Coordinates of C-alpha atoms in Angstrom, one line a residue:
M527 CA 83.3 47.2 109.8
N528 CA 83.2 43.7 111.6
G529 CA 87.2 42.5 113.2
K530 CA 87.8 40.8 110.2
E531 CA 86.8 43.7 107.8
R532 CA 88.7 45.6 110.5
T533 CA 91.8 43.1 110.5
L534 CA 91.8 42.8 106.5
F535 CA 92.0 46.6 106.6
F536 CA 94.1 47.2 108.9
F537 CA 97.1 44.9 107.5
G538 CA 96.1 46.6 103.4
S539 CA 97.0 50.0 105.0
I540 CA 100.2 49.2 106.7
S541 CA 101.3 46.7 103.0
S542 CA 100.2 50.2 101.0
A543 CA 102.3 52.4 103.5
M544 CA 105.3 50.9 103.5
G545 CA 104.7 49.8 99.7
F546 CA 104.3 53.5 99.1
M547 CA 107.3 54.4 101.5
F548 CA 109.3 52.0 99.7
T549 CA 108.5 53.0 96.1
G550 CA 109.3 56.6 96.5
I551 CA 112.9 55.7 98.3
F552 CA 113.8 53.1 95.2
L553 CA 112.7 55.7 92.9
V554 CA 114.5 58.8 94.2
Y555 CA 117.6 56.1 94.3
I556 CA 117.1 54.9 91.1
I557 CA 117.0 58.7 89.7
D558 CA 119.9 60.1 91.8
T559 CA 122.2 56.8 91.0
D560 CA 124.7 57.2 88.1
Y561 CA 123.9 54.2 86.1
S562 CA 127.4 54.6 83.9
Q563 CA 128.9 53.4 86.6
P564 CA 130.1 49.6 86.7
G565 CA 128.6 47.4 88.6
E566 CA 125.6 49.6 88.9
N567 CA 122.4 47.8 86.9
I568 CA 119.4 49.7 86.2
A569 CA 117.6 46.6 85.8
T570 CA 118.1 45.4 89.1
D571 CA 117.3 48.3 91.0
F572 CA 113.9 48.2 88.8
A573 CA 113.3 44.8 89.9
L574 CA 113.9 45.7 93.3
W575 CA 111.9 48.5 93.4
A576 CA 108.9 46.5 91.8
V577 CA 109.4 43.1 94.3
I578 CA 110.0 45.5 97.4
G579 CA 108.2 49.0 96.6
V580 CA 105.3 48.2 94.1
V581 CA 104.2 44.5 95.0
P582 CA 103.5 45.8 98.8
L583 CA 101.7 48.3 97.7
L584 CA 99.1 47.0 95.3
F585 CA 98.8 43.8 97.7
G586 CA 97.9 46.3 100.6
I587 CA 95.8 48.4 98.0
T588 CA 93.8 45.3 96.9
L589 CA 93.4 43.9 101.1
C590 CA 91.5 47.5 101.5
Y591 CA 89.4 47.2 98.8
L592 CA 88.4 43.1 99.8
A593 CA 87.4 45.0 102.9
I594 CA 85.5 47.3 102.2
K595 CA 83.5 45.0 99.0
S596 CA 82.5 42.9 102.3
K597 CA 81.5 45.4 104.5
K598 CA 79.1 46.3 101.7
K599 CA 78.0 43.1 100.9
R600 CA 77.3 42.6 104.3
Q601 CA 75.4 45.8 104.8
A602 CA 73.7 45.0 101.8
D603 CA 72.7 41.4 103.7
L604 CA 71.6 43.0 106.8
L605 CA 69.7 45.4 104.8
E606 CA 67.7 42.9 102.1
N607 CA 67.2 40.8 105.8
Q608 CA 65.2 43.6 107.4
I609 CA 63.3 44.6 104.2
L610 CA 61.7 41.0 104.5
Q611 CA 61.3 41.0 107.8
L612 CA 59.9 44.2 107.5
A613 CA 57.8 42.7 104.2
G614 CA 56.6 39.9 107.0
D615 CA 54.8 42.2 109.4
L616 CA 53.3 44.2 106.8
H617 CA 51.9 40.8 105.8
G618 CA 54.1 41.0 102.4
K619 CA 52.7 44.4 101.1
M620 CA 54.5 47.7 101.9
T621 CA 54.6 50.7 100.3
I622 CA 58.1 53.6 99.5
A623 CA 56.8 55.4 102.5
E624 CA 57.4 52.8 105.0
L625 CA 60.3 50.9 103.8
A626 CA 61.9 54.3 103.9
Q627 CA 60.4 54.8 107.5
H628 CA 61.8 52.0 109.2
T629 CA 65.2 51.7 107.8
R630 CA 67.8 54.0 107.3
L631 CA 66.5 54.5 103.5
S632 CA 65.8 57.5 101.9
L633 CA 62.9 57.9 99.9
K634 CA 64.6 57.6 96.6
E635 CA 66.6 54.5 97.9
A636 CA 63.6 52.8 99.1
E637 CA 61.6 53.5 95.8
E638 CA 64.9 52.3 93.8
L639 CA 65.4 49.0 96.4
L640 CA 61.7 48.3 96.1
E641 CA 61.5 49.1 92.0
G642 CA 64.4 46.5 92.3
Y643 CA 62.9 43.9 93.6
A644 CA 59.9 44.5 91.5
K645 CA 62.1 44.0 88.3
T646 CA 63.5 40.4 89.2
G647 CA 60.3 39.0 90.6
I648 CA 60.8 39.3 93.9
A649 CA 57.6 41.6 94.8
E650 CA 55.3 42.5 92.5
R651 CA 54.1 46.6 92.3
H652 CA 50.6 47.2 92.9
I653 CA 48.6 50.4 92.8
S654 CA 46.2 52.0 95.7
D655 CA 43.2 53.6 94.9
G656 CA 44.9 56.7 96.2
G657 CA 47.6 56.4 93.4
V658 CA 50.2 55.2 96.1
F659 CA 52.1 52.1 94.4
V660 CA 52.2 49.0 96.9
Y661 CA 55.0 46.4 97.1
Y662 CA 53.3 42.9 97.2
F663 CA 56.3 40.3 98.1
I664 CA 54.7 37.4 96.4
H665 CA 56.7 34.9 98.6
V666 CA 56.1 36.0 101.9
I667 CA 52.2 34.4 103.0
S668 CA 50.8 34.3 106.2
R669 CA 50.9 31.9 109.0
E670 CA 47.8 30.6 108.1
E671 CA 48.5 30.2 104.4
K672 CA 51.3 28.4 105.2
E673 CA 49.2 25.7 107.2
G674 CA 46.9 25.1 104.9
S675 CA 49.1 24.3 102.4
K676 CA 48.5 20.9 100.6
P677 CA 51.6 18.5 99.2
L678 CA 51.9 18.5 95.4
F679 CA 51.2 14.4 94.7

């Protein structure tokens, strides 16, 4: 986690812990209170329980969720950049094994990612003479091809 995510998760954890603690305290208080006595109002106690216990608990859980979601998104973006860099280094063509070899992905994860790229049109799936799938990243072109490009009009 980066600093922002750590901070978000820290405050989310603190808020969740406080909310959990106050929720428990208020539930015990509500259970132990004799509401037949004058001046005791269950609606007020439930409102306090919700505001002081449940709201901070839900707020904290939400902060923790957002921190974890942000971390996963950032890691997915970093992995995508790493894959595109590798595609450039390999002249736009790579196999499942090459992707797994150059990243922290397992063969199964590499296959799923490359298949996803093929389904979305980012890459095309070709097959070698030996029967190995080769994924061709159609938007990754060589420097010579870039320099030889011509204007549309």
